[in-house]
Coordinates of C-alpha atoms in Angstrom, one line a residue:
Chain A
X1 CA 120.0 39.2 -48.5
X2 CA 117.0 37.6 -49.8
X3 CA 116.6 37.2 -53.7
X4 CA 113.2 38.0 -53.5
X5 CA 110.7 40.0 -50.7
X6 CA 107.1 39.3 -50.5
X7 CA 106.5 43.1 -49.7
X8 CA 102.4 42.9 -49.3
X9 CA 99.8 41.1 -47.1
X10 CA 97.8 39.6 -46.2
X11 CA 95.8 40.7 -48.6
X12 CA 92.1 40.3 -48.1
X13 CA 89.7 40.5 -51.3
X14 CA 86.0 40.1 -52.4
X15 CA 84.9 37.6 -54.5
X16 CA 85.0 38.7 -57.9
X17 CA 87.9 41.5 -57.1
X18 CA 91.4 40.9 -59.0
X19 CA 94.0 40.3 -56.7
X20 CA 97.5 42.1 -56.8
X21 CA 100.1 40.3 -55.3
X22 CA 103.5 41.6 -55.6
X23 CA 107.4 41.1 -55.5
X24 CA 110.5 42.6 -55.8
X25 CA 113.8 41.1 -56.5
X26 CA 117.5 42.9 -55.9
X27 CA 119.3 40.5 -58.3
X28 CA 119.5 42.3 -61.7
X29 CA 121.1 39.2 -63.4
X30 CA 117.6 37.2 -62.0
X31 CA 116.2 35.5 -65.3
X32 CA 112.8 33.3 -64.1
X33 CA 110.5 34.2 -61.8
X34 CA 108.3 31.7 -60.0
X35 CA 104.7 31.6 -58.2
X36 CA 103.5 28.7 -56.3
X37 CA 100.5 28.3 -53.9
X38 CA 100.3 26.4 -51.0
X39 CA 96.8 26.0 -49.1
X40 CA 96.9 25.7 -45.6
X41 CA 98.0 22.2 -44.8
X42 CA 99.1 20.9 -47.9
X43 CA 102.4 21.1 -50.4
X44 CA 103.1 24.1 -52.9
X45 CA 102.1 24.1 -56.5
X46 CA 103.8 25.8 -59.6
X47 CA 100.9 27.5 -60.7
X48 CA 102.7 30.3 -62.9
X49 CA 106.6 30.7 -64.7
X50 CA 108.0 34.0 -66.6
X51 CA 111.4 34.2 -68.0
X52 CA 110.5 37.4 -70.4
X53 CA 109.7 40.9 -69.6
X54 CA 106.0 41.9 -69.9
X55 CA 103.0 39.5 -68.9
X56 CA 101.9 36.0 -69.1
X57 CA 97.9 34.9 -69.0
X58 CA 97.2 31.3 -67.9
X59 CA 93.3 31.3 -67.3
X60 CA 92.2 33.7 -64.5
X61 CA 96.3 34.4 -63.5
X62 CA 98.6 36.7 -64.8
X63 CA 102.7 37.2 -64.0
X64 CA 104.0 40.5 -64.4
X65 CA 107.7 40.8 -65.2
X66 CA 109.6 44.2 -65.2
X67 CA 113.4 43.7 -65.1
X68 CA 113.7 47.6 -64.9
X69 CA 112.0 48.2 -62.0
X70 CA 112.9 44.4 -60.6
X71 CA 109.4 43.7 -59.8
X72 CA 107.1 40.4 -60.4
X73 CA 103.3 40.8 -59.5
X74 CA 100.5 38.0 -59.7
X75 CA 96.9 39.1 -60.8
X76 CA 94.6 36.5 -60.3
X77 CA 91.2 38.0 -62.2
X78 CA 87.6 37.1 -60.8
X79 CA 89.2 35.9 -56.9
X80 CA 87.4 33.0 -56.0
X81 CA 87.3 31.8 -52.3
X82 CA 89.2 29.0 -53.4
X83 CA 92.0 30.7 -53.9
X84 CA 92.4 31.3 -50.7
X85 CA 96.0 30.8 -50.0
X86 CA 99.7 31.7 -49.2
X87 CA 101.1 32.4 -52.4
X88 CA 105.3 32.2 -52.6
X89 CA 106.9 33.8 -55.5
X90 CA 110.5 33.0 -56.3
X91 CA 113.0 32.7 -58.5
X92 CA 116.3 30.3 -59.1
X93 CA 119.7 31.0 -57.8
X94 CA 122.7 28.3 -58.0
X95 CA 120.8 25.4 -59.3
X96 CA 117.5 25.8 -56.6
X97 CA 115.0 28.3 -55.3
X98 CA 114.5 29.9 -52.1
X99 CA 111.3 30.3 -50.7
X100 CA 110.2 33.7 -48.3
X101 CA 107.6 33.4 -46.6
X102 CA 105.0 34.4 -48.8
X103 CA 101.6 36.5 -49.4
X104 CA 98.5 35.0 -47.3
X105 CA 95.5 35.8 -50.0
X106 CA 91.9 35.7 -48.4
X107 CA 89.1 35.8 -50.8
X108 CA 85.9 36.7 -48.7
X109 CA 82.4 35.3 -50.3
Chain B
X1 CA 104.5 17.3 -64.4
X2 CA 105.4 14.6 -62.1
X3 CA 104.0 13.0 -59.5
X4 CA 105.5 12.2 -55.9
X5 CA 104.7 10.6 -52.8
X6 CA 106.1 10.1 -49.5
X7 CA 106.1 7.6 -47.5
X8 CA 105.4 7.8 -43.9
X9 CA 102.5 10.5 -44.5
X10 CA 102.6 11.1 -40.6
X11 CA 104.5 9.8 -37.4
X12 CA 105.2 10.0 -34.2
X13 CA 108.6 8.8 -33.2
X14 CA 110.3 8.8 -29.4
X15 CA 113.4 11.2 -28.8
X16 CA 116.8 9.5 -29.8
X17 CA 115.5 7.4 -32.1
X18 CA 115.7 7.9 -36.0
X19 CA 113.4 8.0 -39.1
X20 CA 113.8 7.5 -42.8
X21 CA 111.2 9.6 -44.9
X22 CA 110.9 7.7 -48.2
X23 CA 110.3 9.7 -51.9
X24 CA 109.1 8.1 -55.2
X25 CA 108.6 9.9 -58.2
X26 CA 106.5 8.5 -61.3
X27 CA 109.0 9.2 -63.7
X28 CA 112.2 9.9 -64.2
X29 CA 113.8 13.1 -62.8
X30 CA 116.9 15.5 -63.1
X31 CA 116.6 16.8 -59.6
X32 CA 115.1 15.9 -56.0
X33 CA 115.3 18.2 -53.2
X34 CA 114.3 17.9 -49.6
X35 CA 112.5 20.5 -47.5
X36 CA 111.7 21.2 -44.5
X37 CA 108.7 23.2 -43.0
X38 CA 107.3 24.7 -39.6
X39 CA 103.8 25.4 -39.1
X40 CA 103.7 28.3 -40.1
X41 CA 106.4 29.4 -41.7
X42 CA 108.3 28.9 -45.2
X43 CA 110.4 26.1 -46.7
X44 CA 113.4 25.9 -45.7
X45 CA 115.7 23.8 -48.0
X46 CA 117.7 20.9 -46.1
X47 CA 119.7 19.4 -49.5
X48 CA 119.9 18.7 -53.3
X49 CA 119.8 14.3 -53.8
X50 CA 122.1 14.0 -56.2
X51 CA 122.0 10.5 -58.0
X52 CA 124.6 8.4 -57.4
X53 CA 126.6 11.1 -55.5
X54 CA 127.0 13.0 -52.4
X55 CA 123.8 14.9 -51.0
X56 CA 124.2 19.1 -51.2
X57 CA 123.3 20.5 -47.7
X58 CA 122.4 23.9 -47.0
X59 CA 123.8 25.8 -44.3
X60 CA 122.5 24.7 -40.8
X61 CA 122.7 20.6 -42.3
X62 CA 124.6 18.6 -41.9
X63 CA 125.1 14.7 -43.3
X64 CA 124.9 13.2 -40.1
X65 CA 122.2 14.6 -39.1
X66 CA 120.1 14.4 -42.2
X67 CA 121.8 11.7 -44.1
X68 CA 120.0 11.7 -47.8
X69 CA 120.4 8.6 -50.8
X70 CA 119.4 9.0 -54.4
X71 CA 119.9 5.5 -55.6
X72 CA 118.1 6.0 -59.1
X73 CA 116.4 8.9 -61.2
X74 CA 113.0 7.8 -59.0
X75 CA 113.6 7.3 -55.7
X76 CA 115.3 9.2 -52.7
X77 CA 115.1 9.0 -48.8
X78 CA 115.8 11.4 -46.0
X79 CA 117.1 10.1 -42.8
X80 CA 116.2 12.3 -39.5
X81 CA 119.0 11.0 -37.3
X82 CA 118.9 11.1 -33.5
X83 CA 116.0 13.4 -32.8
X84 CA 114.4 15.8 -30.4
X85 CA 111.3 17.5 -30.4
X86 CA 113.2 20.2 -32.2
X87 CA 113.2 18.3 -35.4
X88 CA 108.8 18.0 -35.4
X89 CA 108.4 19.4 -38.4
X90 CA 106.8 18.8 -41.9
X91 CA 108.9 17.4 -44.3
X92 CA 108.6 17.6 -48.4
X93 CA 110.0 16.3 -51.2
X94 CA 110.3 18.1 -54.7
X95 CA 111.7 17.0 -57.8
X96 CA 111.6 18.1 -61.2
X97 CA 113.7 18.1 -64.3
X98 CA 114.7 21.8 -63.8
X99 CA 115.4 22.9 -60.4
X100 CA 113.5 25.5 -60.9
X101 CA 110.0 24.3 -61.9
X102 CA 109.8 21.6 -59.0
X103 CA 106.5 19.6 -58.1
X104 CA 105.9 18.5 -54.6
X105 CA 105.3 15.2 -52.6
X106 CA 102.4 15.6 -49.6
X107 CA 104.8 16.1 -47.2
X108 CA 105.7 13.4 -43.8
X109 CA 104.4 15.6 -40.7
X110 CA 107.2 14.2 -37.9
X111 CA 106.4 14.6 -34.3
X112 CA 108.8 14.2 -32.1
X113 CA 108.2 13.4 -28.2

C-alpha cells in the first residue's frame, strides 16, 4: 500500500490562478509531510516541509496539513508558467521517503 | 542545504560491461541515497550508503548488481554491474542530514546498447 496517493492531475491552470494540488495519506502515525518539484528533465527540489497540523506560507506556496482527515494539499498563489512541473508530495517512513508518481502542474500564459 | 554532483553526467556504455556513477557532496552529510528513474515515471529507491557499513537495498536490489561504497561523510559511488539495455535509466543521488529533507545531485542519464 502506498503511504501517500497523488489523487489529482494533471492539473492545468491560468496564469495568475492558485493552484490546488492535493494528497492523502493512510498512515495515521505519519508525522512530516513533504513537497518537492521536479521540472521535466532535471532532479527534484524540497520546495516545502510540514510536521504540524494547519498551514505553512513560504512566499507564493502554502502546505496544508489535516491529520484528521489525512490529507496534505499544496497552494501555490499567483501560478506562474514557471511552475510548470510534476510536483511529488511525500512523507518519511523507516528512515527514507517514497516517491508516487506525482501531480503534472501546467500553468498556461 | 547541500550541494551534490555526479559524475558521469551522461553515458553510453556497451551491454556486459559495468559503470561506476560517482557522488560528492559539499559538506558533510548524515545520509546518501541512490535512485533510480525512468522517463517518465517516479523514483524509485535502489539503497541507503551507509558510511563505513553495508549499503541498504530495497526490494528488487541487489549488491551484486548495484554494489554501492560510502567511504566518508562526502563521497559515495554506485556501481551498475553487468548491464543490459534494461538498466538505461537516470540515476540520482540525494543526501541530506535527515532522510527526510534530502537535496539532489543532476542525475547520470545511462544508456545502455
Amino acid at each position: 500500500q502506498k503511504e501517500v496517493e497523488q489523487n489529482s492531475g494533471p492539473l492545468s491552470v491560468p496564469e495568475g490562478a492558485i493552484a490546488s494540488l492535493n494528497c492523502t495519506y493512510s498512515d495515521r502515525g505519519s508525522q512530516s509531510f513533504f513537497w518537492y518539484r521536479q521540472y521535466s528533465g532535471k532532479s527534484p527540489e524540497l520546495i516545502m516541509f510540514i510536521y504540524s497540523n494547519g498551514d505553512k506560507e513560504d512566499g507564493r506556496f502554502t502546505a496544508q496539513l489535516n491529520k484528521a482527515s489525512q490529507y496534505v494539499s499544496l497552494l501555490i498563489r499567483d501560478s506562474q508558467p514557471s511552475d510548470s512541473a510534476t510536483y511529488l508530495c511525500t512523507t518519511g517512513a523507516n528512515s527514507k521517503l517514497t516517491f508516487g508518481k506525482g501531480i503534472t502542474l501546467s500553468v498556461r500564459p | 542545504s547541500a550541494v551534490i554532483s555526479q559524475k558521469p553526467s551522461r553515458d553510453i556504455c556497451q551491454r556486459g560491461t559495468s559503470l561506476t556513477i560517482q557522488c560528492q557532496v559539499d559538506s558533510q552529510v548524515t545520509m546518501m541515497f541512490w535512485y533510480r528513474q525512468q522517463p517518465g515515471q517516479s523514483l524509485t529507491l535502489i539503497a541507503t550508503a551507509n558510511q563505513g557499513s553495508e549499503a541498504t537495498y530495497e526490494s528488487g536490489f541487489v549488491i551484486d548488481k548495484f554494489p554501492i561504497s560510502r567511504p566518508n561523510l562526502t563521497f559515495s559511488t554506485l556501481t551498475v554491474s553487468n548491464m543490459s539495455p534494461e538498466d538505461s535509466s537516470i540515476y540520482l543521488c540525494s543526501a541530506g542530514d535527515r532522510a527526510y529533507e534530502q537535496y539532489f545531485g543532476p542525475g547520470t542519464r545511462l544508456t545502455v546498447t
